[in-house]
mmCIF file of C-alpha atoms and ligand atoms in Angstrom:
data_model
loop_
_atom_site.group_PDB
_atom_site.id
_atom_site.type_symbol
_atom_site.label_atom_id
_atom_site.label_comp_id
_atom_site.label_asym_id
_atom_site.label_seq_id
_atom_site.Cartn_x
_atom_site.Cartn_y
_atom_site.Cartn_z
ATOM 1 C CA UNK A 1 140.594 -188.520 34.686
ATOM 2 C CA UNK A 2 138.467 -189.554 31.706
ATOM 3 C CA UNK A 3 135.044 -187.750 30.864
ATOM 4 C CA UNK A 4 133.245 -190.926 32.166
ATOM 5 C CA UNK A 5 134.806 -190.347 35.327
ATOM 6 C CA UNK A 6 132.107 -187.676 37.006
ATOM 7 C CA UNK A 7 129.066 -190.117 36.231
ATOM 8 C CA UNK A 8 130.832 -192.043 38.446
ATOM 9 C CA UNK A 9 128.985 -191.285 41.763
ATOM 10 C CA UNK A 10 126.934 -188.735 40.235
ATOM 11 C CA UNK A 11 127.023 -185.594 42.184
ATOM 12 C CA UNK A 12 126.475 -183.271 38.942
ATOM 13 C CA UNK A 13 123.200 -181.665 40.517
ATOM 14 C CA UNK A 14 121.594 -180.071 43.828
ATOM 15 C CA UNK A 15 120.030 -183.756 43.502
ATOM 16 C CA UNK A 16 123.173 -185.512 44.933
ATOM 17 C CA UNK A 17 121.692 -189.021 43.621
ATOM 18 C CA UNK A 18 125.255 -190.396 43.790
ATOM 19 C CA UNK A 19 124.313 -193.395 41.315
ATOM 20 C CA UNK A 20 126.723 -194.554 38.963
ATOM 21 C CA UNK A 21 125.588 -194.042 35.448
ATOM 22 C CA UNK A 22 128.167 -195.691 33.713
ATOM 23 C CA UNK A 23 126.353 -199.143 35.198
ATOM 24 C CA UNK A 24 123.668 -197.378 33.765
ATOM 25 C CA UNK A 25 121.864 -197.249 37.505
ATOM 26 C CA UNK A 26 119.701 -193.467 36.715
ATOM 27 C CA UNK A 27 119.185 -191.064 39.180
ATOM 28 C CA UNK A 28 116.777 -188.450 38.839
ATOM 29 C CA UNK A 29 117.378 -186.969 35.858
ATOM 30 C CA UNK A 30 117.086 -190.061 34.421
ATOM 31 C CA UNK A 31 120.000 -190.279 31.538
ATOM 32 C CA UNK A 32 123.209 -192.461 31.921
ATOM 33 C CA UNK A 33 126.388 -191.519 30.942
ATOM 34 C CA UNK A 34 125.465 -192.219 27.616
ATOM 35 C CA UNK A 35 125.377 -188.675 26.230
ATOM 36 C CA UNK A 36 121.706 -188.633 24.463
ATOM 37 C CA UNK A 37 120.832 -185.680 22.404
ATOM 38 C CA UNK A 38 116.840 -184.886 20.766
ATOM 39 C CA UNK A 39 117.848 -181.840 18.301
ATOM 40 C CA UNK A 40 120.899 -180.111 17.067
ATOM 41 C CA UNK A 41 120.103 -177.589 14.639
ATOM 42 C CA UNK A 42 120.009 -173.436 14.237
ATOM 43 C CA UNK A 43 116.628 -171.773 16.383
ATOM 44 C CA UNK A 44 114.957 -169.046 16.210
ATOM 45 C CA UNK A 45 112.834 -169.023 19.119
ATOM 46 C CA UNK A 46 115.350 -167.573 21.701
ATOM 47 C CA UNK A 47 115.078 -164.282 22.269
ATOM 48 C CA UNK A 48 116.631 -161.776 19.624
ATOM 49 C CA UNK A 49 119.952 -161.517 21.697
ATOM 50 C CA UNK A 50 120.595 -165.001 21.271
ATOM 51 C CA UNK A 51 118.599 -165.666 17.791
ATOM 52 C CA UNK A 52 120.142 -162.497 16.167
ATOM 53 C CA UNK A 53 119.708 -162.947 12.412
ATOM 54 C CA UNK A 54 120.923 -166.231 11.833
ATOM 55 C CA UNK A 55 119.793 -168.244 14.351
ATOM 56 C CA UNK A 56 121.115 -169.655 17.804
ATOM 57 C CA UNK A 57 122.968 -172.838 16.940
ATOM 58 C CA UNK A 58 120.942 -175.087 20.383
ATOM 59 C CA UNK A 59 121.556 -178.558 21.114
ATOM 60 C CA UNK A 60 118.596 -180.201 22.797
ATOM 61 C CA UNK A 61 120.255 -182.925 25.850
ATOM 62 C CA UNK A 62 117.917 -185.739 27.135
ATOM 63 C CA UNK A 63 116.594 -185.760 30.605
ATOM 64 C CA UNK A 64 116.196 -182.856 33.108
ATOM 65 C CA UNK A 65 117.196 -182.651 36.711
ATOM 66 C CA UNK A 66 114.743 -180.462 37.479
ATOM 67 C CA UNK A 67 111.441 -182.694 36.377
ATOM 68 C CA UNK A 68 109.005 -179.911 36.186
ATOM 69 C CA UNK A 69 105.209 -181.694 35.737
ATOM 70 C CA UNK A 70 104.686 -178.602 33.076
ATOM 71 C CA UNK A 71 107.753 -179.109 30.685
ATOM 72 C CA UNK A 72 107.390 -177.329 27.696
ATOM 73 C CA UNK A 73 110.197 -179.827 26.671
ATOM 74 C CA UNK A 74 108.523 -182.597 28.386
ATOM 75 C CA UNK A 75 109.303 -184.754 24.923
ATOM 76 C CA UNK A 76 112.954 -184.878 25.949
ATOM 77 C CA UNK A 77 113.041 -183.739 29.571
ATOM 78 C CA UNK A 78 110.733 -186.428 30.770
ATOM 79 C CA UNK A 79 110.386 -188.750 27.776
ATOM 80 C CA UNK A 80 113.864 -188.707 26.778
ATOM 81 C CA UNK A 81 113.445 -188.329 23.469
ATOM 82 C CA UNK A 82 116.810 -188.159 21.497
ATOM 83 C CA UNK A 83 119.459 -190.564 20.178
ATOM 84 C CA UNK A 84 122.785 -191.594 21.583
ATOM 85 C CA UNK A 85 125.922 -189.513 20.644
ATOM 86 C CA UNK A 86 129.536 -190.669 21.093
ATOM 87 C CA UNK A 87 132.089 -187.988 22.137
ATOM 88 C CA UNK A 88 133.464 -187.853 18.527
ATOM 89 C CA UNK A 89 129.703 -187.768 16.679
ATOM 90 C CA UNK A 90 129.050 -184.715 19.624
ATOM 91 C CA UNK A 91 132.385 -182.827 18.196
ATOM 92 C CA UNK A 92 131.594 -183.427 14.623
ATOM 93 C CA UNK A 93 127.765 -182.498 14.862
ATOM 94 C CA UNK A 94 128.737 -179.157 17.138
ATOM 95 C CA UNK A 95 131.793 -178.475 14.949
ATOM 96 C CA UNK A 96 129.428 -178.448 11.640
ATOM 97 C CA UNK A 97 126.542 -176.428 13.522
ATOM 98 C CA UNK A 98 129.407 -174.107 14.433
ATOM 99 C CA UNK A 99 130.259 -173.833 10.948
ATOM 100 C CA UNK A 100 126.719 -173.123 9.906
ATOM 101 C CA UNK A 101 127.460 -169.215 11.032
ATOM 102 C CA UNK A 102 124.774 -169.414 13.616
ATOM 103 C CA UNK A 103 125.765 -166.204 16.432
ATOM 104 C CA UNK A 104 126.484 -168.773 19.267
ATOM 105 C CA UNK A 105 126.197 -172.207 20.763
ATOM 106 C CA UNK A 106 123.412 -173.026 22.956
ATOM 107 C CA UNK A 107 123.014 -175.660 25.280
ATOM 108 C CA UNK A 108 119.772 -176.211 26.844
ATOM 109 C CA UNK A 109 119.613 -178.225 29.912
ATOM 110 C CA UNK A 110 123.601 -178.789 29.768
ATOM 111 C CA UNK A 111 124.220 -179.563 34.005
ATOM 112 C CA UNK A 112 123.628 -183.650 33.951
ATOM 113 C CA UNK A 113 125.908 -184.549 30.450
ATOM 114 C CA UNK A 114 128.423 -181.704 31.980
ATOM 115 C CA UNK A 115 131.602 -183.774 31.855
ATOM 116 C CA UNK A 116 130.917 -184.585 28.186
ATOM 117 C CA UNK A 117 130.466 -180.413 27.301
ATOM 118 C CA UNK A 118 133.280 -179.757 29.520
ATOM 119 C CA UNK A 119 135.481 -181.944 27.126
ATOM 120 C CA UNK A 120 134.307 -180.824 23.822
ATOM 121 C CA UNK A 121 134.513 -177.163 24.994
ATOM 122 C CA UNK A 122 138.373 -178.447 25.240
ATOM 123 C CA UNK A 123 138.252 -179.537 21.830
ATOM 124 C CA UNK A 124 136.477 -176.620 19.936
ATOM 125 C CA UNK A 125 139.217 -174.642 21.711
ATOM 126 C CA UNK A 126 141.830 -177.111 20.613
ATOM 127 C CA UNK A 127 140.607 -176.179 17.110
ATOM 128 C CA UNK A 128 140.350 -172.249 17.128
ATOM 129 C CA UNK A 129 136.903 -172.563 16.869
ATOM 130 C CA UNK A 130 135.813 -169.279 18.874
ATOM 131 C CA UNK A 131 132.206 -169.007 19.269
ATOM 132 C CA UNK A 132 129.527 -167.264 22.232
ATOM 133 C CA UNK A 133 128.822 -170.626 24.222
ATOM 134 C CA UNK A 134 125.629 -169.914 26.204
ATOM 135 C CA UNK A 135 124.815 -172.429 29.088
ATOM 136 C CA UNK A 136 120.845 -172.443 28.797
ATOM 137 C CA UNK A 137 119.698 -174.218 32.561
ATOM 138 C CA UNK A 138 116.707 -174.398 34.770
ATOM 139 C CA UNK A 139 118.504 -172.302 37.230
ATOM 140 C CA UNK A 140 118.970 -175.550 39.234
ATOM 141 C CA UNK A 141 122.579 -175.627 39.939
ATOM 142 C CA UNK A 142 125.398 -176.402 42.464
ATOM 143 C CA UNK A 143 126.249 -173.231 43.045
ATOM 144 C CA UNK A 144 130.030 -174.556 43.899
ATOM 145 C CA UNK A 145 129.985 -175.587 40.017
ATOM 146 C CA UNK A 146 129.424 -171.849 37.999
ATOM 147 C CA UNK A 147 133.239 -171.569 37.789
ATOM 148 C CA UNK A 148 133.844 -174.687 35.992
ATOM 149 C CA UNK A 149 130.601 -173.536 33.914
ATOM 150 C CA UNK A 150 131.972 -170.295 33.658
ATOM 151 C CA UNK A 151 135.482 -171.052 32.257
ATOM 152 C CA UNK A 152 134.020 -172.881 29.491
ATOM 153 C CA UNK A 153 130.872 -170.432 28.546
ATOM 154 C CA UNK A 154 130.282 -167.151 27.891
ATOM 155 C CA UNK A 155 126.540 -166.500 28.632
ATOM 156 C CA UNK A 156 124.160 -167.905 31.260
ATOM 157 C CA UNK A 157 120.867 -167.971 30.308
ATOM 158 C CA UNK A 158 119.038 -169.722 33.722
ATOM 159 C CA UNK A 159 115.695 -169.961 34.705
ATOM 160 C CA UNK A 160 114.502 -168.446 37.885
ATOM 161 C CA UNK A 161 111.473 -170.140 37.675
ATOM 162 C CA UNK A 162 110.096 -170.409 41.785
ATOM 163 C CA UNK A 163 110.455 -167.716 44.610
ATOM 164 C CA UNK A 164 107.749 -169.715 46.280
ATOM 165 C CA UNK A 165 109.629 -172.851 48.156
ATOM 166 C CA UNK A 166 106.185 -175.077 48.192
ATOM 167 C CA UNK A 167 105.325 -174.313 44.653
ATOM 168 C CA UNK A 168 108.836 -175.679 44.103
ATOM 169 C CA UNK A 169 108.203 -178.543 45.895
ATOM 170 C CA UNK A 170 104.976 -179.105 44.214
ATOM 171 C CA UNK A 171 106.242 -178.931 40.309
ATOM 172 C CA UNK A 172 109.831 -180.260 40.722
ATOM 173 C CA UNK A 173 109.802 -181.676 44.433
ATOM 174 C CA UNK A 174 112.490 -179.859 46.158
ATOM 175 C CA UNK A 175 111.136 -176.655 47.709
ATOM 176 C CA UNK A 176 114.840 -175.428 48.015
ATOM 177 C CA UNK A 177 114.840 -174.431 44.466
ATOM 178 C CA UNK A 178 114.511 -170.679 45.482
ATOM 179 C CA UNK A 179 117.650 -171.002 47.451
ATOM 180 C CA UNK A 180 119.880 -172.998 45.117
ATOM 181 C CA UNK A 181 118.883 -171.214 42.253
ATOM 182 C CA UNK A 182 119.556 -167.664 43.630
ATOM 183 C CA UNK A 183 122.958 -168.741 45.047
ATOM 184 C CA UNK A 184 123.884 -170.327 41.182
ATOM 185 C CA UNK A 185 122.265 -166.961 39.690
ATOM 186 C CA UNK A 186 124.364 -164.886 42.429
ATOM 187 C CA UNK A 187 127.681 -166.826 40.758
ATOM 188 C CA UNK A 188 127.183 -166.506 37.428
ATOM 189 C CA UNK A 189 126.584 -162.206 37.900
ATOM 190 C CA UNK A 190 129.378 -162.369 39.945
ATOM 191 C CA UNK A 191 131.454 -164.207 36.815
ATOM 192 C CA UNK A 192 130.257 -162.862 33.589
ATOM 193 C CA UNK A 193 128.130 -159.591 34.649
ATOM 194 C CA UNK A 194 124.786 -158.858 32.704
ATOM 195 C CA UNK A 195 124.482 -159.454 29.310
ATOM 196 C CA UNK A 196 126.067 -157.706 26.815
ATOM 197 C CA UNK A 197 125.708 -155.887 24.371
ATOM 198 C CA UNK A 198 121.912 -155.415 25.250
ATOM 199 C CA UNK A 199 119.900 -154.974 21.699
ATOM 200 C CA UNK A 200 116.473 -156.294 21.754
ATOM 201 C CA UNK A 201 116.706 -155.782 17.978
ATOM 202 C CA UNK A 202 119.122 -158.511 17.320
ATOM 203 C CA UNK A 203 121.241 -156.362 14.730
ATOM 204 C CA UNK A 204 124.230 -157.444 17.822
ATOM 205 C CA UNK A 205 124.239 -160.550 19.297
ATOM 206 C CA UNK A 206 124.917 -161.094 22.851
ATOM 207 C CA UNK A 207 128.316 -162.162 23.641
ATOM 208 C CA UNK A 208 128.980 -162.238 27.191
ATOM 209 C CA UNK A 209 127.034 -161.985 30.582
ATOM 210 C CA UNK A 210 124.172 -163.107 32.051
ATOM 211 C CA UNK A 211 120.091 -162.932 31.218
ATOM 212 C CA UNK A 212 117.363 -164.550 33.570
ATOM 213 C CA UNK A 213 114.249 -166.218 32.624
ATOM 214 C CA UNK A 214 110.676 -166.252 34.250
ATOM 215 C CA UNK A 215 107.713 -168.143 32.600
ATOM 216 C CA UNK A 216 104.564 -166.955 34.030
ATOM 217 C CA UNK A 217 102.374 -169.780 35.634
ATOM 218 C CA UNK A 218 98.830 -169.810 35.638
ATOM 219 C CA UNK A 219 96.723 -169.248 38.740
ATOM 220 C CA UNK A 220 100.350 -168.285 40.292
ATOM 221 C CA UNK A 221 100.848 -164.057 39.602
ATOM 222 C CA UNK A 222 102.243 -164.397 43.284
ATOM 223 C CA UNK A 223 105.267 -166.796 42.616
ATOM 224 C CA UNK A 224 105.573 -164.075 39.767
ATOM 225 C CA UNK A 225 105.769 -161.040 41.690
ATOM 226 C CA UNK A 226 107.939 -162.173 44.045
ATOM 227 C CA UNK A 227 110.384 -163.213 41.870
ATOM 228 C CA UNK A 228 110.202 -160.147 40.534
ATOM 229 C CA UNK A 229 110.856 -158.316 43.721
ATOM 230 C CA UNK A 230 114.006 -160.841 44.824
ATOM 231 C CA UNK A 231 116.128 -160.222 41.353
ATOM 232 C CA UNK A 232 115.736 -156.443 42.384
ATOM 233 C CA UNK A 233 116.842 -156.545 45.657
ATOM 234 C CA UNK A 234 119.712 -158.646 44.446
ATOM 235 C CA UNK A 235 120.324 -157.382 41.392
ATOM 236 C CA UNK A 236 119.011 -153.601 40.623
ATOM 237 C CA UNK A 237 116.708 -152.371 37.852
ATOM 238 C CA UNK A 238 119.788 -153.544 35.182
ATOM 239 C CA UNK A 239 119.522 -157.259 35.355
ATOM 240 C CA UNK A 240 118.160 -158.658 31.837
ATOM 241 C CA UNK A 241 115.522 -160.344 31.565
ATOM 242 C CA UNK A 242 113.143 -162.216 29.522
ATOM 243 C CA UNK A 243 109.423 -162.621 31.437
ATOM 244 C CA UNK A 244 107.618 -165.367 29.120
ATOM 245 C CA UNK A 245 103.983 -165.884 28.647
ATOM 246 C CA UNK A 246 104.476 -168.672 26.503
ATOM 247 C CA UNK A 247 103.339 -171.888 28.792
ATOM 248 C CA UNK A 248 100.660 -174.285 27.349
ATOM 249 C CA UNK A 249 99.121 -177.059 29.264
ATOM 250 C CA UNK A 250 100.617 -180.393 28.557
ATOM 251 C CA UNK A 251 99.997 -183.769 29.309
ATOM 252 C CA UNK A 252 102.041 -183.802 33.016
ATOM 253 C CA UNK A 253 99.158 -181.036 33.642
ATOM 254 C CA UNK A 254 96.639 -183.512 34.044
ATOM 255 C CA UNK A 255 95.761 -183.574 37.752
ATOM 256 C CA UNK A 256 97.290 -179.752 38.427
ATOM 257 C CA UNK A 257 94.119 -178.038 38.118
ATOM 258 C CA UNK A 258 95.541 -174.587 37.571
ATOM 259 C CA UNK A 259 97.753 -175.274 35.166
ATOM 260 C CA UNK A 260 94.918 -177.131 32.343
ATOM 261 C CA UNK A 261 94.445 -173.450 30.658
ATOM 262 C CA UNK A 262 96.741 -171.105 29.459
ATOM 263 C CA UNK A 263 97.998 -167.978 30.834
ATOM 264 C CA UNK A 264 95.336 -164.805 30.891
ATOM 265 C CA UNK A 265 95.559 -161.917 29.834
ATOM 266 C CA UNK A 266 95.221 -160.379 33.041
ATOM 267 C CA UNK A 267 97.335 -162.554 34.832
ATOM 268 C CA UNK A 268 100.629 -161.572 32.652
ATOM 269 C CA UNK A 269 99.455 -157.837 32.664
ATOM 270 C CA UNK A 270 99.434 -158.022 36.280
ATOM 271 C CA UNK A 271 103.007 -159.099 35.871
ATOM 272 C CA UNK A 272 104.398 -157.108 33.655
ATOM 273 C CA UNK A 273 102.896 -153.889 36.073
ATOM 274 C CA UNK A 274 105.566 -154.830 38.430
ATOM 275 C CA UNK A 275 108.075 -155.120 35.791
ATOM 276 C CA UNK A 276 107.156 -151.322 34.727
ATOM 277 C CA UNK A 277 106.921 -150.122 38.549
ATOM 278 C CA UNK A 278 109.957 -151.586 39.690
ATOM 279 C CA UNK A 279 111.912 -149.828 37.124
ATOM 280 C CA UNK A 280 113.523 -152.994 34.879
ATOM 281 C CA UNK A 281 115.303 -151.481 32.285
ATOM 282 C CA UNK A 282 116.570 -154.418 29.625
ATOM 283 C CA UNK A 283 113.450 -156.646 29.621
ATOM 284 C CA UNK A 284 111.808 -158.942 27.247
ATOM 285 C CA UNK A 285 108.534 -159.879 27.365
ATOM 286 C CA UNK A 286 106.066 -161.850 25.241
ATOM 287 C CA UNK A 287 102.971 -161.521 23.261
ATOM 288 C CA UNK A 288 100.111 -163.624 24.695
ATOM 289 C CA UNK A 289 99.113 -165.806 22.251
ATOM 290 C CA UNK A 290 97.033 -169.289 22.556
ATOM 291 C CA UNK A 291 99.848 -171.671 21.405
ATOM 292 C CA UNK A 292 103.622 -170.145 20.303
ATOM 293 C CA UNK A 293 105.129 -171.383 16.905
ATOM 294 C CA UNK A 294 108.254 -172.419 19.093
ATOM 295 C CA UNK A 295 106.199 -174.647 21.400
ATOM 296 C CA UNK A 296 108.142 -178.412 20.106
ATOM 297 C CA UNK A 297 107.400 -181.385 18.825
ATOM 298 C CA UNK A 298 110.313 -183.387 19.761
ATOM 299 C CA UNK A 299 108.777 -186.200 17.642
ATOM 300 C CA UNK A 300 109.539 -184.334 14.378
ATOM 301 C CA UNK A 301 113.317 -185.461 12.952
ATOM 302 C CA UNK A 302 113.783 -182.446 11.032
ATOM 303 C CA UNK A 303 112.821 -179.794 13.581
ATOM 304 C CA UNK A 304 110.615 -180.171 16.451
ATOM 305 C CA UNK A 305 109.944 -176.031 16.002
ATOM 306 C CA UNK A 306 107.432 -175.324 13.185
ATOM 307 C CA UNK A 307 108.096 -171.547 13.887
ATOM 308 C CA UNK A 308 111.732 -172.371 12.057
ATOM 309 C CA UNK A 309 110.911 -173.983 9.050
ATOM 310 C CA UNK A 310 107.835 -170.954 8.815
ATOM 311 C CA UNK A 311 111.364 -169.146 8.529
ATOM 312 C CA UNK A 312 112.078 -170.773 5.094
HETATM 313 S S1 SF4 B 401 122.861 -185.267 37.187
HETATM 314 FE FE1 SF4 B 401 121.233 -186.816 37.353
HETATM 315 S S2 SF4 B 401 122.134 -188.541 38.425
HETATM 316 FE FE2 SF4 B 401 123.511 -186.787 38.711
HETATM 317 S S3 SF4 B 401 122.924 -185.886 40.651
HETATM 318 FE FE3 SF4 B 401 121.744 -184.818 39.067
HETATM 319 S S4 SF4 B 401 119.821 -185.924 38.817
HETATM 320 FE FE4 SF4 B 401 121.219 -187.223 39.983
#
């Protein structure tokens, strides 16, 4: 079976489009099986587990199966920003990222170029090359794929981004997200356990486990609060997470009335009450601020993060 084999009749996603993007016929996430990459470079806007002191070596794919109208990616997720990579320039480029001593490898939005991660997973281990491998998703996942996931990655860092099933179906159109996602999240506990070490200072990366993320919508504390009170009744009080604050409006906004102003401060206060009252114990949150230094601009070719190169 050859890596091109899976794009085949594409079944890589809850989506089930079933296209084949070797013709280059797109499904919903809207890449071929032309692997297309926007950034591949050290980042230090993860959270300190991941960012540690010298950065999390992240590799930005094209597309999105998930299609969220408020992408703070929306540059590559629904633009497709990015350039086309060949298997080889994908090992070479990883291989010298790898070599830049950054604490892991992090790919964001990894499920719809799987096949091609799966195979250069093969080959960093075919070299020695021994490095955290962190699979950095919307949450969105066949649940019936975490083990494949898992055998090649170390850390899952996935969204859990909707409890609500028709806010689900309004930002990404399939209100089923709550369901899928839980049942991927449920897998990848069950696989790698919670994150590990936990130091919010950074001074240890993390190398193994599992850490969920929640941005904070505006004019929706609800969706919030109940995803709050599902990953403790599935989870317990010891689950890490990382509750952002972070979202700006961007242009896919336009239309959404809620979501045309930032976050406020009372809304993410409200939020953060819960996290206090329910007891989490490993938790990251953010400070509110109007725009982040992380927020990217996928149109720079250096680094689409100006909060990196404030770094320098
Ligand atoms: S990876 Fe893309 S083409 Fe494949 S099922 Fe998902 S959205 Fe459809």
């Amino acid at each position: 079976m050859t890596v091109l084999d899976a794009y085949k009749n594409c079944t890589l996603c809850p989506r089930d489009c079933k296209v084949d993007r070797t013709q280059g016929v797109l499904g919903v996430c809207g890449e071929s099986s032309i692997c297309r990459i926007s950034f591949i470079g050290p980042h230090f806007g993860e959270e300190p587990s991941f960012t540690g002191t010298l950065g999390s070596g992240t590799i930005f794919f094209s597309g999105c199966s998930s299609r969220c109208f408020f992408c703070q990616n929306y540059q590559i997720s629904l633009q497709h920003e990015g350039r086309t990579f060949s298997s080889e320039q994908l090992f070479s480029e990883v291989k010298a990222l790898a070599a830049k001593e950054v604490h892991n490898l992090n790919f964001v939005t990894p499920d719809h170029f799987w096949p091609h991660i799966q195979a250069l997973c093969a080959e960093l281990t075919k070299m020695g090359i021994k490095i955290p491998k962190i699979f950095n998703s919307s949450g969105y996942q066949r649940p019936e794929l975490i083990e494949a996931y898992a055998q090649c990655m170390d850390i899952f860092m996935p969204d859990f981004k909707f409890a609500e099933p028709e806010l689900a179906k309004q930002c990404m159109k399939d209100e089923q997200y709550p369901d899928i996602a839980l049942k991927a999240i449920r897998e990848m506990v069950r696989l790698k356990g919670f994150l590990q070490p936990w130091d919010p200072t950074g001074e240890q990366p993390a190398r193994q486990g599992v850490l969920i993320r929640h941005l904070v919508l505006p004019g929706h504390v609800e969706n919030s609060l109940k995803v709050l009170r599902l990953l403790h009744q599935e989870f317990g009080p010891g689950i890490p997470l990382s509750v952002m604050s972070q979202f700006c409006p961007v242009p896919g906004c336009s239309g959404h009335k809620e979501f045309q102003k930032g976050l406020q401060a009372g809304e993410y206060e409200q939020v953060l009450g819960l996290v206090k009252a329910l007891g989490f114990e490993r938790v990251y949150v953010q400070e509110l601020v109007e725009k982040t230094a992380f927020l990217p601009d996928f149109h720079d070719p250096e680094d689409p993060f100006p909060g990196n190169r404030q770094r320098e």
